[in-house]
Amino acid sequence: MLTFKLAFRNLFRNTRRTVLTVILIGFSLAALIFTDAVVIGMTNVITDSVTTTLNGEAQVHRRGFLESLDTDLVLDASESIEAILERDPSVSAHAPRILSGGMISSTYNVTSGLIYGVNADKEVKVSKINEAIVEGYYLTGAPAEILIGKSMARLLEVELGDRIVLTLAEANSGELTQALFRVSGLLEFGMRELDDNFVFINLDKGREMLGLESESHQIIIRFNNPDDAIDKNLPLYRTLNTQDVEALSWLEANTEIASILGMSGYSSFIVGAILFLLATLGVINSMFMSIYERIYEIGVIKALGTKPMQLVLLVVTEAGMIALLSCVFGMMLGGALGLWFADHGIPMGEMEMSGISLDNTIKTVLVPAQFINFPVYVVVLTVCAALYPARFASRITPATALQRSL
């Protein structure tokens, strides 16, 4: 108790210095908490943009299809794969698709793009196509319906109800086929690539144009637990992956995004390392100044028989108290910032990353680990930083110290 009493009194011998040190360490902790909350929020935005917009949490296709988008690479066993997905308890929804590049023409203009044939009822459970409609209505199953981006509609100079002609090459034979559609809906995903180049028609009509029966190019999967999507040991993946067919999680299908997310995991560590290096230097400086102010007193108590380890314990206890005060201040400040931006968000404008447009507001995400692990790191690092000045204090000789005047 005597050590604690002395340590507490020593802290407030120079209140200004103690307060400044607490503020320095506290700001470092708050910045680390806030940075980690922003990183988690950005990760959620990227994940949501990739998995819910169009790509899904996982997808099944023929090997090589993603690289070439070759219409000949169809899933011959599409119905049996869908049956497996229906029975799997980890899967919440799935939707088959056909994909093909083609010409999209109106009376006034022509452009190229990627045509998706989708099952209207199943697609709403795995993507946000229906939510992106800004004019008109979603697919109902009628064969002549087509959804196009609003920017593509401006290029083609068409409006709702106007005619669109699609020209595709049939699978396997390569023969050209055409079909007439009427614009039933205009889309605005907020992603330039989707709005400019993608159109959506009903799955049955798409199969008819490509000369397919029940085959699909792609089956999109959504899981009950999103974490299952990136579990490489998931039994479903082992079942679906064969010599000709591959099932990929969204991370495996978007390797550039996966790399970005992997690097973002180090950002909190880098920021924390820089901040706590500065805070550590501040602690060392503060403790040395405190020791130099008390060097005469240290000489006296050492002359009276105080052991070096007792002095080390005294200095370390002072550092521990500073760390605890800093943690309280830092957690309050970091928590307040995190809660504010969790409600109001950080506007990031429109930003494109590896072909994915991110125009959402980043909302910070606070998790318990930020208020458990980070404060522990602060206490440990502060105490460790105090060991050097504590060792210096323990090695002061009484004869030298007593030569200092009060």
PDB file of N, CA and C in Angstrom, residues 327-360:
ATOM      1  N   CYS A 327      -6.201   4.618 -20.388  1.00  0.00           N
ATOM      2  CA  CYS A 327      -7.163   3.671 -20.970  1.00  0.00           C
ATOM      3  C   CYS A 327      -8.588   4.163 -20.778  1.00  0.00           C
ATOM      4  N   VAL A 328      -8.877   4.679 -19.593  1.00  0.00           N
ATOM      5  CA  VAL A 328     -10.228   5.194 -19.334  1.00  0.00           C
ATOM      6  C   VAL A 328     -10.536   6.344 -20.297  1.00  0.00           C
ATOM      7  N   PHE A 329      -9.590   7.280 -20.395  1.00  0.00           N
ATOM      8  CA  PHE A 329      -9.777   8.421 -21.293  1.00  0.00           C
ATOM      9  C   PHE A 329      -9.855   7.974 -22.750  1.00  0.00           C
ATOM     10  N   GLY A 330      -8.947   7.098 -23.158  1.00  0.00           N
ATOM     11  CA  GLY A 330      -8.916   6.641 -24.540  1.00  0.00           C
ATOM     12  C   GLY A 330     -10.150   5.854 -24.937  1.00  0.00           C
ATOM     13  N   MET A 331     -10.627   4.973 -24.060  1.00  0.00           N
ATOM     14  CA  MET A 331     -11.824   4.185 -24.377  1.00  0.00           C
ATOM     15  C   MET A 331     -13.057   5.075 -24.477  1.00  0.00           C
ATOM     16  N   MET A 332     -13.157   6.076 -23.599  1.00  0.00           N
ATOM     17  CA  MET A 332     -14.302   6.991 -23.670  1.00  0.00           C
ATOM     18  C   MET A 332     -14.282   7.794 -24.965  1.00  0.00           C
ATOM     19  N   LEU A 333     -13.100   8.315 -25.315  1.00  0.00           N
ATOM     20  CA  LEU A 333     -12.992   9.112 -26.536  1.00  0.00           C
ATOM     21  C   LEU A 333     -13.187   8.238 -27.775  1.00  0.00           C
ATOM     22  N   GLY A 334     -12.488   7.088 -27.834  1.00  0.00           N
ATOM     23  CA  GLY A 334     -12.629   6.192 -28.984  1.00  0.00           C
ATOM     24  C   GLY A 334     -14.040   5.665 -29.137  1.00  0.00           C
ATOM     25  N   GLY A 335     -14.683   5.324 -28.003  1.00  0.00           N
ATOM     26  CA  GLY A 335     -16.060   4.842 -28.055  1.00  0.00           C
ATOM     27  C   GLY A 335     -17.023   5.912 -28.534  1.00  0.00           C
ATOM     28  N   ALA A 336     -16.807   7.170 -28.066  1.00  0.00           N
ATOM     29  CA  ALA A 336     -17.685   8.267 -28.484  1.00  0.00           C
ATOM     30  C   ALA A 336     -17.554   8.520 -29.985  1.00  0.00           C
ATOM     31  N   LEU A 337     -16.316   8.542 -30.489  1.00  0.00           N
ATOM     32  CA  LEU A 337     -16.111   8.737 -31.932  1.00  0.00           C
ATOM     33  C   LEU A 337     -16.721   7.591 -32.732  1.00  0.00           C
ATOM     34  N   GLY A 338     -16.497   6.360 -32.247  1.00  0.00           N
ATOM     35  CA  GLY A 338     -17.034   5.201 -32.945  1.00  0.00           C
ATOM     36  C   GLY A 338     -18.543   5.209 -33.016  1.00  0.00           C
ATOM     37  N   LEU A 339     -19.204   5.561 -31.902  1.00  0.00           N
ATOM     38  CA  LEU A 339     -20.666   5.597 -31.874  1.00  0.00           C
ATOM     39  C   LEU A 339     -21.207   6.703 -32.769  1.00  0.00           C
ATOM     40  N   TRP A 340     -20.536   7.849 -32.766  1.00  0.00           N
ATOM     41  CA  TRP A 340     -20.991   8.968 -33.611  1.00  0.00           C
ATOM     42  C   TRP A 340     -20.963   8.585 -35.086  1.00  0.00           C
ATOM     43  N   PHE A 341     -19.828   8.047 -35.529  1.00  0.00           N
ATOM     44  CA  PHE A 341     -19.710   7.711 -36.946  1.00  0.00           C
ATOM     45  C   PHE A 341     -20.430   6.408 -37.299  1.00  0.00           C
ATOM     46  N   ALA A 342     -20.776   5.601 -36.295  1.00  0.00           N
ATOM     47  CA  ALA A 342     -21.615   4.435 -36.565  1.00  0.00           C
ATOM     48  C   ALA A 342     -23.022   4.877 -36.947  1.00  0.00           C
ATOM     49  N   ASP A 343     -23.464   6.007 -36.379  1.00  0.00           N
ATOM     50  CA  ASP A 343     -24.791   6.541 -36.703  1.00  0.00           C
ATOM     51  C   ASP A 343     -24.762   7.418 -37.950  1.00  0.00           C
ATOM     52  N   HIS A 344     -23.753   8.285 -38.059  1.00  0.00           N
ATOM     53  CA  HIS A 344     -23.729   9.270 -39.135  1.00  0.00           C
ATOM     54  C   HIS A 344     -22.901   8.828 -40.331  1.00  0.00           C
ATOM     55  N   GLY A 345     -21.949   7.920 -40.111  1.00  0.00           N
ATOM     56  CA  GLY A 345     -21.129   7.421 -41.203  1.00  0.00           C
ATOM     57  C   GLY A 345     -20.075   8.415 -41.665  1.00  0.00           C
ATOM     58  N   ILE A 346     -19.130   7.895 -42.437  1.00  0.00           N
ATOM     59  CA  ILE A 346     -18.082   8.716 -43.025  1.00  0.00           C
ATOM     60  C   ILE A 346     -18.330   8.740 -44.529  1.00  0.00           C
ATOM     61  N   PRO A 347     -18.788   9.862 -45.085  1.00  0.00           N
ATOM     62  CA  PRO A 347     -19.053   9.905 -46.534  1.00  0.00           C
ATOM     63  C   PRO A 347     -17.758   9.748 -47.316  1.00  0.00           C
ATOM     64  N   MET A 348     -17.744   8.831 -48.263  1.00  0.00           N
ATOM     65  CA  MET A 348     -16.533   8.563 -49.029  1.00  0.00           C
ATOM     66  C   MET A 348     -16.682   8.894 -50.508  1.00  0.00           C
ATOM     67  N   GLY A 349     -17.859   9.393 -50.908  1.00  0.00           N
ATOM     68  CA  GLY A 349     -18.058   9.713 -52.309  1.00  0.00           C
ATOM     69  C   GLY A 349     -18.033   8.464 -53.165  1.00  0.00           C
ATOM     70  N   GLU A 350     -17.831   8.636 -54.458  1.00  0.00           N
ATOM     71  CA  GLU A 350     -17.765   7.495 -55.377  1.00  0.00           C
ATOM     72  C   GLU A 350     -16.315   7.081 -55.559  1.00  0.00           C
ATOM     73  N   MET A 351     -16.044   5.822 -55.310  1.00  0.00           N
ATOM     74  CA  MET A 351     -14.692   5.304 -55.437  1.00  0.00           C
ATOM     75  C   MET A 351     -14.757   3.930 -56.074  1.00  0.00           C
ATOM     76  N   GLU A 352     -13.864   3.676 -57.008  1.00  0.00           N
ATOM     77  CA  GLU A 352     -13.839   2.383 -57.680  1.00  0.00           C
ATOM     78  C   GLU A 352     -12.605   1.621 -57.238  1.00  0.00           C
ATOM     79  N   MET A 353     -12.789   0.353 -56.888  1.00  0.00           N
ATOM     80  CA  MET A 353     -11.695  -0.475 -56.397  1.00  0.00           C
ATOM     81  C   MET A 353     -11.772  -1.831 -57.069  1.00  0.00           C
ATOM     82  N   SER A 354     -10.802  -2.118 -57.937  1.00  0.00           N
ATOM     83  CA  SER A 354     -10.743  -3.398 -58.650  1.00  0.00           C
ATOM     84  C   SER A 354     -12.046  -3.709 -59.371  1.00  0.00           C
ATOM     85  N   GLY A 355     -12.595  -2.678 -60.022  1.00  0.00           N
ATOM     86  CA  GLY A 355     -13.821  -2.887 -60.784  1.00  0.00           C
ATOM     87  C   GLY A 355     -15.081  -2.827 -59.955  1.00  0.00           C
ATOM     88  N   ILE A 356     -14.959  -2.649 -58.645  1.00  0.00           N
ATOM     89  CA  ILE A 356     -16.127  -2.549 -57.773  1.00  0.00           C
ATOM     90  C   ILE A 356     -16.279  -1.102 -57.356  1.00  0.00           C
ATOM     91  N   SER A 357     -17.437  -0.530 -57.621  1.00  0.00           N
ATOM     92  CA  SER A 357     -17.681   0.857 -57.267  1.00  0.00           C
ATOM     93  C   SER A 357     -18.206   0.924 -55.834  1.00  0.00           C
ATOM     94  N   LEU A 358     -17.553   1.749 -55.020  1.00  0.00           N
ATOM     95  CA  LEU A 358     -17.939   1.900 -53.616  1.00  0.00           C
ATOM     96  C   LEU A 358     -18.385   3.333 -53.404  1.00  0.00           C
ATOM     97  N   ASP A 359     -19.677   3.546 -53.347  1.00  0.00           N
ATOM     98  CA  ASP A 359     -20.169   4.898 -53.120  1.00  0.00           C
ATOM     99  C   ASP A 359     -21.011   4.959 -51.854  1.00  0.00           C
ATOM    100  N   ASN A 360     -20.847   3.971 -51.022  1.00  0.00           N
ATOM    101  CA  ASN A 360     -21.605   3.949 -49.779  1.00  0.00           C
ATOM    102  C   ASN A 360     -20.881   4.730 -48.699  1.00  0.00           C
TER     103      ASN A 360
END
